[in-house]
Amino acid sequence: RQMYQLLSVFHQATENEMDRGLAWYCEAHFQAMEIAVHHHLPTDLICGVTAAISPRVPWKRTFPAVERIVTAFEQGQSLPSGTYCPRNGDKAYSMLRDGSVSSWLNGPKVEAFYDNLSFPQYSTRVTVDMHAISAFFGRKMDSREVRYVMRTRDRMRSVERSYQDAAEYVGIMPNQFQAIVWLTWRRLVGAKFQ
């Protein structure tokens, strides 16, 4: 049933939303790669930093925040303030210090986001955030309801599986399907694009 709800949202996508959603994670990967090249760091490390600070950060502010964090780290400065949760910023700094991502990312949302950013053409994961969950249920959900779903891997896996099934049905990558639904859902519910 939820797969059909997701397909309903998908089929309301504009041509622009389709184009942007299909390219979303590849473009994000290239943004991460530009930061990585500029700072002589591995791209997957920058994808990890991006995934770590992403919760509750408006998308248009994410890569500028990553750039500020990496620059401050390289200059031996303390973690710069930003719209990200300080604990997530600490994780980003830990990744930069260790040169490793895997031990610092936890939770289905950030793990999937990291995978989608790092391997956009191959990842079968779905970044399940509040908008993905709301689209899955077909209504704008409040933060309490979203936390209920995000609290367990089983619930998150159920949402992810529906996105994967719907993506297979229309013949695109799950991360592309999720990005298209994310863009379309935000327009349909009147969410200001961030």
Coordinates of C-alpha atoms in Angstrom, one line a residue:
R1 CA 0.0 0.0 0.0
Q2 CA 2.8 2.5 0.9
M3 CA 4.6 1.8 -2.3
Y4 CA 1.5 3.0 -4.2
Q5 CA 1.4 6.1 -2.0
L6 CA 5.0 6.8 -3.0
L7 CA 4.3 6.2 -6.6
S8 CA 1.4 8.7 -6.4
V9 CA 3.8 11.4 -5.2
F10 CA 6.4 10.4 -7.8
H11 CA 3.9 10.7 -10.6
Q12 CA 3.1 14.3 -9.5
A13 CA 6.7 15.3 -10.1
T14 CA 7.3 18.2 -12.5
E15 CA 9.9 17.7 -15.3
N16 CA 12.3 19.9 -13.3
E17 CA 11.8 17.8 -10.2
M18 CA 12.5 14.6 -12.2
D19 CA 15.7 16.1 -13.7
R20 CA 16.9 17.4 -10.4
G21 CA 16.1 14.2 -8.5
L22 CA 17.8 12.0 -11.0
A23 CA 21.0 14.0 -10.7
W24 CA 20.7 14.9 -7.0
Y25 CA 23.2 12.5 -5.5
C26 CA 25.7 12.6 -8.4
E27 CA 25.8 16.4 -8.1
A28 CA 26.1 16.2 -4.3
H29 CA 29.0 13.7 -4.8
F30 CA 30.8 16.1 -7.1
Q31 CA 30.3 19.0 -4.5
A32 CA 31.9 16.7 -1.9
M33 CA 34.7 15.8 -4.4
E34 CA 35.4 19.5 -5.0
I35 CA 35.9 20.1 -1.3
A36 CA 38.0 16.9 -1.0
V37 CA 40.3 18.0 -3.9
H38 CA 40.7 21.5 -2.6
H39 CA 41.8 20.1 0.8
H40 CA 43.7 17.1 -0.4
L41 CA 41.4 14.7 1.4
P42 CA 39.5 11.5 0.3
T43 CA 36.1 12.1 -1.1
D44 CA 34.5 9.5 1.1
L45 CA 35.8 11.3 4.2
I46 CA 34.1 14.5 3.0
C47 CA 30.9 12.5 2.3
G48 CA 31.1 11.2 5.9
V49 CA 31.5 14.7 7.3
T50 CA 28.6 15.8 5.2
A51 CA 26.4 12.9 6.4
A52 CA 27.4 13.5 10.0
I53 CA 26.3 17.2 10.1
S54 CA 23.3 16.8 7.8
P55 CA 20.5 16.2 10.4
R56 CA 18.5 19.4 10.8
V57 CA 20.8 21.4 8.5
P58 CA 19.1 23.1 5.5
W59 CA 20.5 21.5 2.3
K60 CA 21.7 24.8 0.9
R61 CA 23.8 25.4 4.0
T62 CA 25.3 21.9 4.2
F63 CA 28.4 22.1 1.9
P64 CA 29.3 25.6 3.1
A65 CA 29.2 24.2 6.6
V66 CA 31.4 21.3 5.6
E67 CA 33.9 23.7 4.0
R68 CA 34.0 25.8 7.2
I69 CA 34.5 22.7 9.4
V70 CA 37.3 21.2 7.2
T71 CA 39.1 24.6 7.0
A72 CA 38.8 25.1 10.8
F73 CA 40.1 21.6 11.4
E74 CA 43.1 22.1 9.1
Q75 CA 43.9 25.4 10.8
G76 CA 43.8 23.8 14.2
Q77 CA 40.8 25.8 15.3
S78 CA 37.9 24.6 17.4
L79 CA 34.7 23.5 15.8
P80 CA 33.0 26.5 14.2
S81 CA 29.4 27.1 15.2
G82 CA 26.8 26.4 12.7
T83 CA 23.2 25.2 12.2
Y84 CA 24.3 21.6 12.8
C85 CA 24.0 19.8 16.2
P86 CA 27.3 20.3 18.1
R87 CA 27.5 16.5 18.8
N88 CA 27.3 15.9 15.0
G89 CA 30.1 18.5 14.5
D90 CA 32.2 16.6 17.0
K91 CA 31.7 13.4 15.0
A92 CA 32.8 15.3 11.8
Y93 CA 35.9 16.5 13.6
S94 CA 36.6 13.0 14.9
M95 CA 36.3 11.7 11.3
L96 CA 38.8 14.3 10.1
R97 CA 41.2 13.5 13.0
D98 CA 41.0 9.7 12.4
G99 CA 40.7 9.8 8.6
S100 CA 37.9 7.2 9.0
V101 CA 34.2 7.4 8.6
S102 CA 32.7 4.0 9.6
S103 CA 33.2 4.2 13.3
W104 CA 31.5 7.6 13.6
L105 CA 28.3 7.2 11.6
N106 CA 25.4 5.6 13.3
G107 CA 21.8 5.4 12.5
P108 CA 20.0 4.3 9.3
K109 CA 19.4 7.9 8.0
V110 CA 23.0 9.1 8.1
E111 CA 24.5 5.7 7.1
A112 CA 22.2 5.7 4.0
F113 CA 23.0 9.3 3.3
Y114 CA 26.7 8.6 3.4
D115 CA 26.3 5.6 1.1
N116 CA 24.2 7.7 -1.4
L117 CA 26.7 10.6 -1.4
S118 CA 29.7 8.3 -1.7
F119 CA 28.4 5.9 -4.3
P120 CA 25.5 7.6 -6.0
Q121 CA 25.5 5.4 -9.1
Y122 CA 25.6 2.1 -7.2
S123 CA 24.0 2.6 -3.8
T124 CA 20.7 0.8 -3.3
R125 CA 20.1 2.6 0.0
V126 CA 17.4 5.2 0.7
T127 CA 18.0 8.3 2.8
V128 CA 14.9 8.2 5.0
D129 CA 14.4 11.6 6.6
M130 CA 11.3 13.4 7.9
H131 CA 10.1 14.3 4.3
A132 CA 10.6 10.7 3.1
I133 CA 8.6 9.4 6.1
S134 CA 5.8 11.9 5.5
A135 CA 5.6 11.0 1.8
F136 CA 5.5 7.3 2.8
F137 CA 2.5 7.9 5.0
G138 CA 0.9 10.4 2.6
R139 CA 0.6 13.2 5.2
K140 CA 2.8 15.8 6.8
M141 CA 4.0 14.3 10.0
D142 CA 5.0 16.1 13.2
S143 CA 8.4 15.5 14.8
R144 CA 7.0 13.1 17.4
E145 CA 5.6 10.8 14.7
V146 CA 8.8 11.0 12.7
R147 CA 10.9 10.1 15.8
Y148 CA 8.7 7.1 16.4
V149 CA 9.5 5.8 13.0
M150 CA 13.2 6.7 13.1
R151 CA 13.6 5.1 16.6
T152 CA 14.0 1.6 15.3
R153 CA 15.9 0.1 12.4
D154 CA 12.9 -2.2 11.6
R155 CA 10.6 0.7 11.0
M156 CA 13.2 2.6 9.0
R157 CA 13.9 -0.6 7.0
S158 CA 10.2 -0.9 6.1
V159 CA 10.1 2.6 4.8
E160 CA 13.4 2.1 2.9
R161 CA 12.1 -1.2 1.4
S162 CA 9.0 0.5 0.0
Y163 CA 11.1 3.2 -1.7
Q164 CA 13.3 0.4 -3.1
D165 CA 10.3 -1.5 -4.4
A166 CA 8.8 1.6 -6.0
A167 CA 12.1 2.6 -7.6
E168 CA 12.4 -0.9 -9.1
Y169 CA 8.9 -0.6 -10.4
V170 CA 9.7 2.6 -12.3
G171 CA 13.1 1.5 -13.3
I172 CA 15.4 3.9 -11.5
M173 CA 17.9 3.8 -8.6
P174 CA 16.3 4.0 -5.2
N175 CA 18.3 7.1 -4.3
Q176 CA 17.0 8.8 -7.4
F177 CA 13.4 7.8 -6.6
Q178 CA 13.8 9.1 -3.1
A179 CA 15.3 12.5 -4.3
I180 CA 12.4 12.9 -6.8
V181 CA 9.8 12.1 -4.1
W182 CA 11.6 14.4 -1.6
L183 CA 11.5 17.4 -4.0
T184 CA 7.9 16.7 -5.1
W185 CA 6.6 16.1 -1.6
R186 CA 8.1 19.4 -0.3
R187 CA 6.4 21.2 -3.1
L188 CA 3.0 19.5 -2.5
V189 CA 3.0 20.2 1.2
G190 CA 4.3 23.8 0.8
A191 CA 7.6 23.2 2.6
K192 CA 10.0 26.0 1.9
F193 CA 13.0 24.7 0.0
Q194 CA 16.1 24.7 2.1

